[in-house]
Short mmCIF file of C-alpha atoms and ligand atoms in Angstrom, two decimals:
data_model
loop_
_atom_site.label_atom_id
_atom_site.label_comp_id
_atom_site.label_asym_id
_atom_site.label_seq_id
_atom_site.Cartn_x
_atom_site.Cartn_y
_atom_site.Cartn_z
CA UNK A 5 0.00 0.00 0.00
CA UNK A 6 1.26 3.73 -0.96
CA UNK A 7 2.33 5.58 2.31
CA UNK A 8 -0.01 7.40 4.07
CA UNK A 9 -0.33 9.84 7.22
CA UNK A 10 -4.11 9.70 7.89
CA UNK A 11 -5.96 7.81 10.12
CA UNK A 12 -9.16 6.98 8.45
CA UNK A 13 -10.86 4.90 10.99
CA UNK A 14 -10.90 8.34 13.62
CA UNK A 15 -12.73 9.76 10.10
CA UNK A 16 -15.19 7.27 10.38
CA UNK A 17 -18.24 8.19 12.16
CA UNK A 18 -18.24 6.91 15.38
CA UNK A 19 -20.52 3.98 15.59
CA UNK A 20 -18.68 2.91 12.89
CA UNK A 21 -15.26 3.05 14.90
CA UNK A 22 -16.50 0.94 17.38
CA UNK A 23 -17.72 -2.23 15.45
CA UNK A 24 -16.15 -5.21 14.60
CA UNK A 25 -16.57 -6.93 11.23
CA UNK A 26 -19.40 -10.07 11.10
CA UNK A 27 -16.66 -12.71 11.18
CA UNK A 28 -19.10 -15.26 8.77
CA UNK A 29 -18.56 -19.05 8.73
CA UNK A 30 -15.02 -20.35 6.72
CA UNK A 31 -15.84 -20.16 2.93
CA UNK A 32 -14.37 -24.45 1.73
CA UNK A 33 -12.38 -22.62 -0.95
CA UNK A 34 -10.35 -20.90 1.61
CA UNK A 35 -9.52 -24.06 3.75
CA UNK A 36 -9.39 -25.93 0.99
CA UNK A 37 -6.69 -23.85 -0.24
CA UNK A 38 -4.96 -23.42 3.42
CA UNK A 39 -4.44 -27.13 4.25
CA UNK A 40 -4.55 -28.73 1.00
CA UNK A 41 -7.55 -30.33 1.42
CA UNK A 42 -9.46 -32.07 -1.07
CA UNK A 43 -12.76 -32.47 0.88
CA UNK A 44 -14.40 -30.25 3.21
CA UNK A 45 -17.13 -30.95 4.82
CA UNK A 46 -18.67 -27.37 5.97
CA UNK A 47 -21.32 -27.51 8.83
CA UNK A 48 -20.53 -23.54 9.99
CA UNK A 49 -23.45 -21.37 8.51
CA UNK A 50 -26.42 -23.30 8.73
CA UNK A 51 -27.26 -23.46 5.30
CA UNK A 52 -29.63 -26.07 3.96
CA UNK A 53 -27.01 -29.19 3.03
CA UNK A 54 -29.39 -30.78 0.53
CA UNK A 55 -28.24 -27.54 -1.99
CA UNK A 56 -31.10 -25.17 -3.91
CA UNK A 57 -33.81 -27.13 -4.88
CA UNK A 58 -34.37 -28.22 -8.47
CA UNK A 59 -37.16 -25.67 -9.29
CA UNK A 60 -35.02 -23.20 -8.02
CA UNK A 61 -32.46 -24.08 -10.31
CA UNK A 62 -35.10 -24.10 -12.98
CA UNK A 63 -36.23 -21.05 -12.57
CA UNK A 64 -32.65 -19.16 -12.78
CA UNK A 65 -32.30 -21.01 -15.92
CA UNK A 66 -35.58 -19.05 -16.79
CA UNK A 67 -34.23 -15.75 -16.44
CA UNK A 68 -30.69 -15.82 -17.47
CA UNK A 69 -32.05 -13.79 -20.67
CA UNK A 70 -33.25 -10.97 -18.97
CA UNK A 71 -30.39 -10.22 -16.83
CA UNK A 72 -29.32 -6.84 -18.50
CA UNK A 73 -32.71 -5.46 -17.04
CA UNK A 74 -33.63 -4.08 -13.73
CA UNK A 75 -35.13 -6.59 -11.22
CA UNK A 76 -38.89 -5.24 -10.74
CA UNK A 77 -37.86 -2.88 -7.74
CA UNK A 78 -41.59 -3.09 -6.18
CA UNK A 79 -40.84 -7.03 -5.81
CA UNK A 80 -44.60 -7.46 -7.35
CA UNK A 81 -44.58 -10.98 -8.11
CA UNK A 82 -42.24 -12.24 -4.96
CA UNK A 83 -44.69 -9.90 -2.80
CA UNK A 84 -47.70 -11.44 -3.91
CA UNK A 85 -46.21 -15.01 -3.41
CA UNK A 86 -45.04 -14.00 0.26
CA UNK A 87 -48.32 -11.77 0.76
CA UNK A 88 -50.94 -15.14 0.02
CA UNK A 89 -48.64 -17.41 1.63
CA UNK A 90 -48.83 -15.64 5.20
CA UNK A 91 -52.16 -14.30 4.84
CA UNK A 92 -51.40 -10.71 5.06
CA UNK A 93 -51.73 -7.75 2.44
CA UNK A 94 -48.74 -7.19 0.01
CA UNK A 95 -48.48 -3.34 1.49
CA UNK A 96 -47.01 -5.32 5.11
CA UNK A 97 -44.22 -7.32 3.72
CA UNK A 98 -40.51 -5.58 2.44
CA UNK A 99 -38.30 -7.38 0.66
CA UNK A 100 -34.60 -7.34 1.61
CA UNK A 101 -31.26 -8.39 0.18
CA UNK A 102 -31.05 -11.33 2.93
CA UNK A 103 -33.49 -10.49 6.24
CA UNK A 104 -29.77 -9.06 7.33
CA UNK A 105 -30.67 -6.37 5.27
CA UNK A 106 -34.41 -5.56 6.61
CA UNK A 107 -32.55 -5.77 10.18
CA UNK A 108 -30.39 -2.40 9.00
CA UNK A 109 -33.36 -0.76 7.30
CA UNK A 110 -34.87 -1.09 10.44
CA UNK A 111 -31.88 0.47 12.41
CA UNK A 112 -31.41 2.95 9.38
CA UNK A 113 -35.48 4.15 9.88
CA UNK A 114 -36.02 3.97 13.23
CA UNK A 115 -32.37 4.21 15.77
CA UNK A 116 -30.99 8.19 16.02
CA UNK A 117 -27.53 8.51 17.64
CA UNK A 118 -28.69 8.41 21.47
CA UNK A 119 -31.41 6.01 20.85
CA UNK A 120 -30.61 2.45 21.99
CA UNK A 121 -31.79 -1.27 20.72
CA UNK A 122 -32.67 -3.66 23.67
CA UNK A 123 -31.50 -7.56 22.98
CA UNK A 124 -30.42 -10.00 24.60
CA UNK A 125 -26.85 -11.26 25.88
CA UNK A 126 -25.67 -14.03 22.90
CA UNK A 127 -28.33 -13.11 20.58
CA UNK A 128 -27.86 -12.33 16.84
CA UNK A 129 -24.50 -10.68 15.51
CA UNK A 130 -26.36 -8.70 13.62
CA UNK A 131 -28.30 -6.63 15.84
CA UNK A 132 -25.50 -4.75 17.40
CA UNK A 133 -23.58 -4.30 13.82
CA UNK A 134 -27.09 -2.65 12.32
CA UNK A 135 -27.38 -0.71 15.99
CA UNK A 136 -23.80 0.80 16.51
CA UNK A 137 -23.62 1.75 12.46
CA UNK A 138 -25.95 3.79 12.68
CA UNK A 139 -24.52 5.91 16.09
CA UNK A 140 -27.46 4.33 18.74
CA UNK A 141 -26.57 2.08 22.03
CA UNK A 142 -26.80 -1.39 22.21
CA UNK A 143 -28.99 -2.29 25.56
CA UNK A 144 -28.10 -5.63 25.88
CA UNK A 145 -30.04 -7.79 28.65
CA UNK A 146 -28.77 -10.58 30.39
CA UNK A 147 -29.97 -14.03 29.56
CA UNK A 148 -31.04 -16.87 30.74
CA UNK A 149 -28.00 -19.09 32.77
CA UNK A 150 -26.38 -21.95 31.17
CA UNK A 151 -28.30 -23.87 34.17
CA UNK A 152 -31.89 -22.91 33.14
CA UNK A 153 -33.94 -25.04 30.55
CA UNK A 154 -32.66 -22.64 28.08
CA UNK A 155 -29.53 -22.76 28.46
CA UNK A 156 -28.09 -18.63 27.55
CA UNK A 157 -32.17 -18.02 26.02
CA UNK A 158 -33.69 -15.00 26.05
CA UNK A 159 -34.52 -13.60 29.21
CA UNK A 160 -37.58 -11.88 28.34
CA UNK A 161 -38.15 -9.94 32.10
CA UNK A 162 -35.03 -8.67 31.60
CA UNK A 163 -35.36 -7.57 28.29
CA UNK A 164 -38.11 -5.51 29.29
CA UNK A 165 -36.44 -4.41 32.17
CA UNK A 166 -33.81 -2.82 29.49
CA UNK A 167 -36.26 -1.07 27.77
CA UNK A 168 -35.99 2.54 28.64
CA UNK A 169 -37.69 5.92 27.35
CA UNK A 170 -34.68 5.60 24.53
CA UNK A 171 -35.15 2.62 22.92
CA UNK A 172 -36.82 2.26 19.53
CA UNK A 173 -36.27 -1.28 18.64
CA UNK A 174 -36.29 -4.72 20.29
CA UNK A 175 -34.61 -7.67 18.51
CA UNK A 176 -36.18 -11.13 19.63
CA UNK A 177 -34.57 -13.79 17.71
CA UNK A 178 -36.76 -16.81 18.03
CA UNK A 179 -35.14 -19.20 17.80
CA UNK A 180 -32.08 -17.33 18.63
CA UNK A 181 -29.21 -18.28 16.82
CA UNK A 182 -26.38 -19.34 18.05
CA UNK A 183 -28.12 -20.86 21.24
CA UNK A 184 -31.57 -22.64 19.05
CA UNK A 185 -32.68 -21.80 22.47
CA UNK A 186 -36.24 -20.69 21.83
CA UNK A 187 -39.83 -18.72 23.27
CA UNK A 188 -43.14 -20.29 23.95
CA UNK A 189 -45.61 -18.63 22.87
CA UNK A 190 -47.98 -17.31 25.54
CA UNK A 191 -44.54 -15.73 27.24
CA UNK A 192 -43.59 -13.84 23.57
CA UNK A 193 -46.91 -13.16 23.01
CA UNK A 194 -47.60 -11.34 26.62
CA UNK A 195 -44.34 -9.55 26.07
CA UNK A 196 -45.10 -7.83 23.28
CA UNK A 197 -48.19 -6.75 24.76
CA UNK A 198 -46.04 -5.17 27.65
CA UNK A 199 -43.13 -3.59 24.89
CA UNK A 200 -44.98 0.58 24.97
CA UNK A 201 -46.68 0.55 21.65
CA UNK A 202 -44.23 3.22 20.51
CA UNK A 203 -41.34 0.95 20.46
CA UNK A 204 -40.74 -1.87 17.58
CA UNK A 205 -40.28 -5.52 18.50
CA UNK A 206 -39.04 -7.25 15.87
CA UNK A 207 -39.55 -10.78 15.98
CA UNK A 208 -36.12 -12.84 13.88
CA UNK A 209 -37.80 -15.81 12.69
CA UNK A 210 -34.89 -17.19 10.39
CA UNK A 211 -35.34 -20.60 11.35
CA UNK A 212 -39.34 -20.96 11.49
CA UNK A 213 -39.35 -23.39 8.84
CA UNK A 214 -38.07 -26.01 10.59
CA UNK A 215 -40.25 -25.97 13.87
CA UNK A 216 -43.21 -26.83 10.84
CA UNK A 217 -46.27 -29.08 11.84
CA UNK A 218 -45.15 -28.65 15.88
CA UNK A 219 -47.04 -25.68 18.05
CA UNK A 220 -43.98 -22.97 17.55
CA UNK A 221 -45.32 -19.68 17.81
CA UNK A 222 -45.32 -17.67 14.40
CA UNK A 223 -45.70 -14.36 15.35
CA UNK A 224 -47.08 -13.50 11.92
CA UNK A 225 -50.03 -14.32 13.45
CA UNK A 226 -50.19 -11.38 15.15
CA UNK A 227 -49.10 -8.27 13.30
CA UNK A 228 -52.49 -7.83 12.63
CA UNK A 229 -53.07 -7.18 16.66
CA UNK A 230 -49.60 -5.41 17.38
CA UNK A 231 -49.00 -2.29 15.35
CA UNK A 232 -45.29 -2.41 16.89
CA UNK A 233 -44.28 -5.94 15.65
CA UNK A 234 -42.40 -6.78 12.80
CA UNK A 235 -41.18 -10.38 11.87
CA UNK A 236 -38.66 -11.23 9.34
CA UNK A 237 -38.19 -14.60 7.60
CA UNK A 238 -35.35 -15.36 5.44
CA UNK A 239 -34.90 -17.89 2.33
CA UNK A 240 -31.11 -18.30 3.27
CA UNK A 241 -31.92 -21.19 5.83
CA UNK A 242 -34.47 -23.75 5.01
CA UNK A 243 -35.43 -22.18 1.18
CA UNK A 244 -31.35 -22.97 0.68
CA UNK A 245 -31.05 -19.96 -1.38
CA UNK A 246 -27.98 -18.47 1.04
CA UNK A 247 -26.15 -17.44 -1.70
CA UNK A 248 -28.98 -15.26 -3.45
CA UNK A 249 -29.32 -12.98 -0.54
CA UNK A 250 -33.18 -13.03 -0.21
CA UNK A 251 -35.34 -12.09 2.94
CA UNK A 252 -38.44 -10.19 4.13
CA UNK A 253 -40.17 -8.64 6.82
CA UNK A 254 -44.04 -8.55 7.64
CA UNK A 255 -45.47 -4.92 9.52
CA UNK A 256 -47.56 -2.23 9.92
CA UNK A 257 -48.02 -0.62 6.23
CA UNK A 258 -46.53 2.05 7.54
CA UNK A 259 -43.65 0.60 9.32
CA UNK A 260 -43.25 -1.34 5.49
CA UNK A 261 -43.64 2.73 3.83
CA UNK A 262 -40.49 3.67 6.41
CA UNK A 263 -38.43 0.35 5.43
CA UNK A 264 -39.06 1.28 1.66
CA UNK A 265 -38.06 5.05 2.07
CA UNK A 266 -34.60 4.19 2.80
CA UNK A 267 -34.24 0.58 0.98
CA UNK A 268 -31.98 0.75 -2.16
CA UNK A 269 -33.92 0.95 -5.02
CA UNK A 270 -33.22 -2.25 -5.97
CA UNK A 271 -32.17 -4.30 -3.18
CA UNK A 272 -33.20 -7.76 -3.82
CA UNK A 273 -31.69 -8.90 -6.93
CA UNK A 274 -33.82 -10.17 -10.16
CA UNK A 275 -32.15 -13.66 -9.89
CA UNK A 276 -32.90 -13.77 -6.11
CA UNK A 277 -37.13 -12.66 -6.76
CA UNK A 278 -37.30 -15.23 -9.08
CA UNK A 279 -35.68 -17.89 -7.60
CA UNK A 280 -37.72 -17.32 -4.01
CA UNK A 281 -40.77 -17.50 -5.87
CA UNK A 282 -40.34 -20.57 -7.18
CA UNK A 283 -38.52 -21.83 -3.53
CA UNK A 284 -42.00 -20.66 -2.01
CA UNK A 285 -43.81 -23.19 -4.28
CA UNK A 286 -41.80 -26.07 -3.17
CA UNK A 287 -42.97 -26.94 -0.35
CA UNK A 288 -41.69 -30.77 -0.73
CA UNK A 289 -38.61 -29.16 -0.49
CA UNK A 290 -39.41 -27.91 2.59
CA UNK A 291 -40.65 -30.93 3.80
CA UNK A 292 -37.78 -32.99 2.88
CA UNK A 293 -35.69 -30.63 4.59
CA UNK A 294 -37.73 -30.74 7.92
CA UNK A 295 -37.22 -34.33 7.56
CA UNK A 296 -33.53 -34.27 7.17
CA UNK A 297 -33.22 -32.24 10.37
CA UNK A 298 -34.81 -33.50 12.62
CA UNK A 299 -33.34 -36.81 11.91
CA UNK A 300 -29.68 -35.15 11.91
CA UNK A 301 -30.80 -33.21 14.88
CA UNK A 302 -31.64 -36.31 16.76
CA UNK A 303 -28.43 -38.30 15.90
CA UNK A 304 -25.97 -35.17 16.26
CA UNK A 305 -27.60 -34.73 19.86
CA UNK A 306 -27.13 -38.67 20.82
CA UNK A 307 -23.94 -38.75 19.18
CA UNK A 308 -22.31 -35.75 21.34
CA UNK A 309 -24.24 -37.01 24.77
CA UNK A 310 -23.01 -40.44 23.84
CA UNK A 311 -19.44 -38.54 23.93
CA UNK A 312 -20.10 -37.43 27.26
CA UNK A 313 -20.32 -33.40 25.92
CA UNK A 314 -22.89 -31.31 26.40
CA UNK A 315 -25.44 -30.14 23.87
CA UNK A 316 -28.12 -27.10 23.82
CA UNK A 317 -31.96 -28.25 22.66
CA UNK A 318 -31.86 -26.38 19.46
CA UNK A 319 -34.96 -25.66 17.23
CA UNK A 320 -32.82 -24.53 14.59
CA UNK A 321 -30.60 -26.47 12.11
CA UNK A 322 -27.79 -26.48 14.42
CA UNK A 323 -26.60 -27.57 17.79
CA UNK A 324 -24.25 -26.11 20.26
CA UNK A 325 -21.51 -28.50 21.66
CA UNK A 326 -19.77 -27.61 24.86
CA UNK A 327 -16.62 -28.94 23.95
CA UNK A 328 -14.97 -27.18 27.44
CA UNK A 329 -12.31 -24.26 27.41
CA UNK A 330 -9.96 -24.95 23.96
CA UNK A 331 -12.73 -24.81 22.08
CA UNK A 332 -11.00 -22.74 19.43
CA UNK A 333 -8.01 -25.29 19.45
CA UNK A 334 -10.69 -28.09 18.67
CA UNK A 335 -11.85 -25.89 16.02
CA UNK A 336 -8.58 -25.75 14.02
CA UNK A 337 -8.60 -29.35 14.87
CA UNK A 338 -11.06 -30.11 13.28
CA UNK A 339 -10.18 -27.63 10.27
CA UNK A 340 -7.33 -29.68 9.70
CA UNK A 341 -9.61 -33.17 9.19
CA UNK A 342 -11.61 -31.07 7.17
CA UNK A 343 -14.30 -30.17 8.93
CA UNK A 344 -15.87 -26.60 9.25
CA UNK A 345 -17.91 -25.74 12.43
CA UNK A 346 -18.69 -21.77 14.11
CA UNK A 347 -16.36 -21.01 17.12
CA UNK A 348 -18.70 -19.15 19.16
CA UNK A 349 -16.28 -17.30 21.75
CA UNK A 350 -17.20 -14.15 20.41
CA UNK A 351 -21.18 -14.63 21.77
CA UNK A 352 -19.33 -14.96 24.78
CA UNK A 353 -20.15 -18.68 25.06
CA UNK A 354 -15.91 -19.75 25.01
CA UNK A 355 -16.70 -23.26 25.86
CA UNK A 356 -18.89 -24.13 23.06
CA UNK A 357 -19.08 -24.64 18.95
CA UNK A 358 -22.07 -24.31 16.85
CA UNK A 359 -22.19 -27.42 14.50
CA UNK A 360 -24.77 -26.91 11.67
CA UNK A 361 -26.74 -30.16 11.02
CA UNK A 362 -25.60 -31.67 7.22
CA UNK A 363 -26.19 -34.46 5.47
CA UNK A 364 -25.89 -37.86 7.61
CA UNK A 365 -22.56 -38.55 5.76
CA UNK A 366 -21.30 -35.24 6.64
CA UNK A 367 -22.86 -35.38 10.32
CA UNK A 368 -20.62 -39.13 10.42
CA UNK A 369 -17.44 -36.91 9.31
CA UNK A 370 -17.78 -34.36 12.06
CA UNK A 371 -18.10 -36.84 15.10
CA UNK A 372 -15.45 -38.67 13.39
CA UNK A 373 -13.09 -35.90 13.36
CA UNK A 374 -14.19 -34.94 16.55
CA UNK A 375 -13.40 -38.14 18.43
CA UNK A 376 -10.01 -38.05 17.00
CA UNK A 377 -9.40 -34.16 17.72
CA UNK A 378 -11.05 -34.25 21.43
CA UNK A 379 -9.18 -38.47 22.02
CA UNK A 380 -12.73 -39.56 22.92
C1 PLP B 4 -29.08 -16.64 9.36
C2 PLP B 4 -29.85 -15.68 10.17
C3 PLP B 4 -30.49 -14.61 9.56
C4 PLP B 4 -30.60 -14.54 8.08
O1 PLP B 4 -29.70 -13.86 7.42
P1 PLP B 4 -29.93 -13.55 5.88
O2 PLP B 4 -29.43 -12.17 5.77
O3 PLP B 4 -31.38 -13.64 5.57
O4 PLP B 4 -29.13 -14.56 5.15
C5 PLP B 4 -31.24 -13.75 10.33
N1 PLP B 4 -31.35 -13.93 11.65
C6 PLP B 4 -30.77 -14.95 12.26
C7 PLP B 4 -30.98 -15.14 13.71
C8 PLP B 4 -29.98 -15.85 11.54
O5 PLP B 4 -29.37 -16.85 12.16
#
């Protein structure tokens, strides 16, 4: 790099200064290319193992000709899809380039610079990244203990206890990722009846697919009651579309007009409209990957207790393993078999790793590796 006598990051504005980068899951092609591999087996983003389905890929095909064009920056066709699906007008729902994105269009609307967010301890990454960029506090609650029945949960007293006559949003992640710890519903439900209608809860329901046919709450059930709530879904997790950065949120109309104001024109790609469309319609897809997880839940979970370690009840597609204090050493470890998991020291939780559930075959290769790495 040329020479140069300026600090830029003390010209950066000063949320900005403060933040530290998302550190995402290990891309194979980069520990592929570290340690010579020739198979990785990556379990570290919880993305849907069984790859897009094949109507997705169809329907890609479909548009490759009409890539030089604009993708329809209203989202008509996607919105209608999403708008029949969860039984709610077209004007509620906003379309975002991953839900990630919706998360900072609600920062970017509704968080000043001495506002604050209130969520909980080892919730979401993303909530204080789309809080401090935007110059506004973090009010982070303290959750749950590693002793209760949700082990580091959402401790939703004290997350209303943390609301103060400064915040503007709430961020309930349910279920929260990294813990898959999880909120019945009467206890969500009567706290966002107790949030002041004047501050947003928004309800991070990345995961909801796989909790279908059980009695999970979906709070889309009850925008219609709760002016303040907002729920956002994602494709990037049971829809296996990751890679096409596709998400959404479901409000108040006018909470949706707000979102749109300050959305790039054309956030959510043509590619990634088409292609969630089509994911929507598959709902054998879905089903099939329901199936797989539960089953890989189930045998991940008897695997590690067999093992003697720990694990977290997760309704998400991964599981927590408290693998005790080297936890990051077991993670190389297990890098150099091959094997990609999520470290999760920096949610504070230095004893564990978030394993995403794969493919049986690639479920097999991480308690493989892991008996080697750990000598158990
Ligand atoms: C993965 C995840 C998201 C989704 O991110 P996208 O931007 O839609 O890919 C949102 N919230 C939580 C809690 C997640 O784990």
């Amino acid at each position: 790099m040329c020479e140069n006598r300026i600090d830029f990051t003390s010209l950066a504005v000063p949320g900005v200064q403060k933040l530290q980068p998302y550190q995402p899951g290990k891309p194979e092609s980069e520990l592929k290319r570290e340690y010579g591999l020739d198979h990785v087996v990556k379990l570290a983003s919880n993305e849907n193992p069984l790859g897009p389905s094949d109507s997705v890929k169809q329907a890609i095909q479909s548009v490759m000709g009409e890539l030089s064009r604009y993708p329809d920056g209203n989202g008509f066709e996607l919105k209608h899809a999403l708008a029949n699906k969860h039984g709610v007008p077209t004007e509620c729902i906003t379309l975002g380039n991953g839900s990630n994105d919706v998360l900072e269009l609600l920062a970017r609307g509704f968080l000043r610079p001495g506002d604050n967010a209130v969520f909980s301890a080892h919730a979401f990454a993303v909530y204080p990244l789309a809080t401090m960029a935007v110059g506004a506090e973090c009010n982070i609650a303290p959750a749950l203990a590693e002793e209760s029945d949700q082990p580091f949960g959402h401790d939703l007293k004290a997350m209303l206890a943390a609301i103060n006559d400064k915040t503007r949003l709430v961020f309930v992640a349910n279920p929260n990722n990294p813990t898959g710890t999880w909120l019945e519903a009467d206890a969500l439900k009567a706290f966002i009846s107790q949030v002041p209608s004047n501050v947003l809860v928004v309800v991070d329901q990345a995961y909801i697919e796989f909790t279908e046919g059980t009695d999970f709450p979906n709070a889309v059930a009850w925008v219609n009651e709760f002016p303040n709530l907002v729920v956002t879904q994602t494709f990037s997790k049971a829809y296996g579309i990751a890679g096409l950065r596709v998400g959404f949120s479901i409000s108040h109309p006018q909470v949706a007009d707000i979102l749109n104001r300050v959305r790039q024109p054309f956030n959510c790609s043509l590619v990634a409209q088409e292609a969630a469309v089509a994911a929507l319609a598959d709902t054998d897809y879905i089903k099939q990957s329901v199936e797989l997880n539960n089953q890989g839940m189930a045998y991940l979970t008897k695997s590690m207790n067999d093992l003697g370690l720990g694990t977290i009840a997760s309704k998400g597609n991964f599981l927590c393993v408290k693998v005790g204090a080297n936890s990051l050493d077991t993670y190389e470890s297990l890098l150099r078999e091959g094997v990609i998991v999520r470290p999760v020291a920096n949610y504070q939780m230095p004893e564990y790793l978030r394993v995403s559930i794969g493919l049986q075959r690639e479920n097999e290769a991480f308690v493989t590796a892991l008996k080697k790495v750990m000598a158990l």
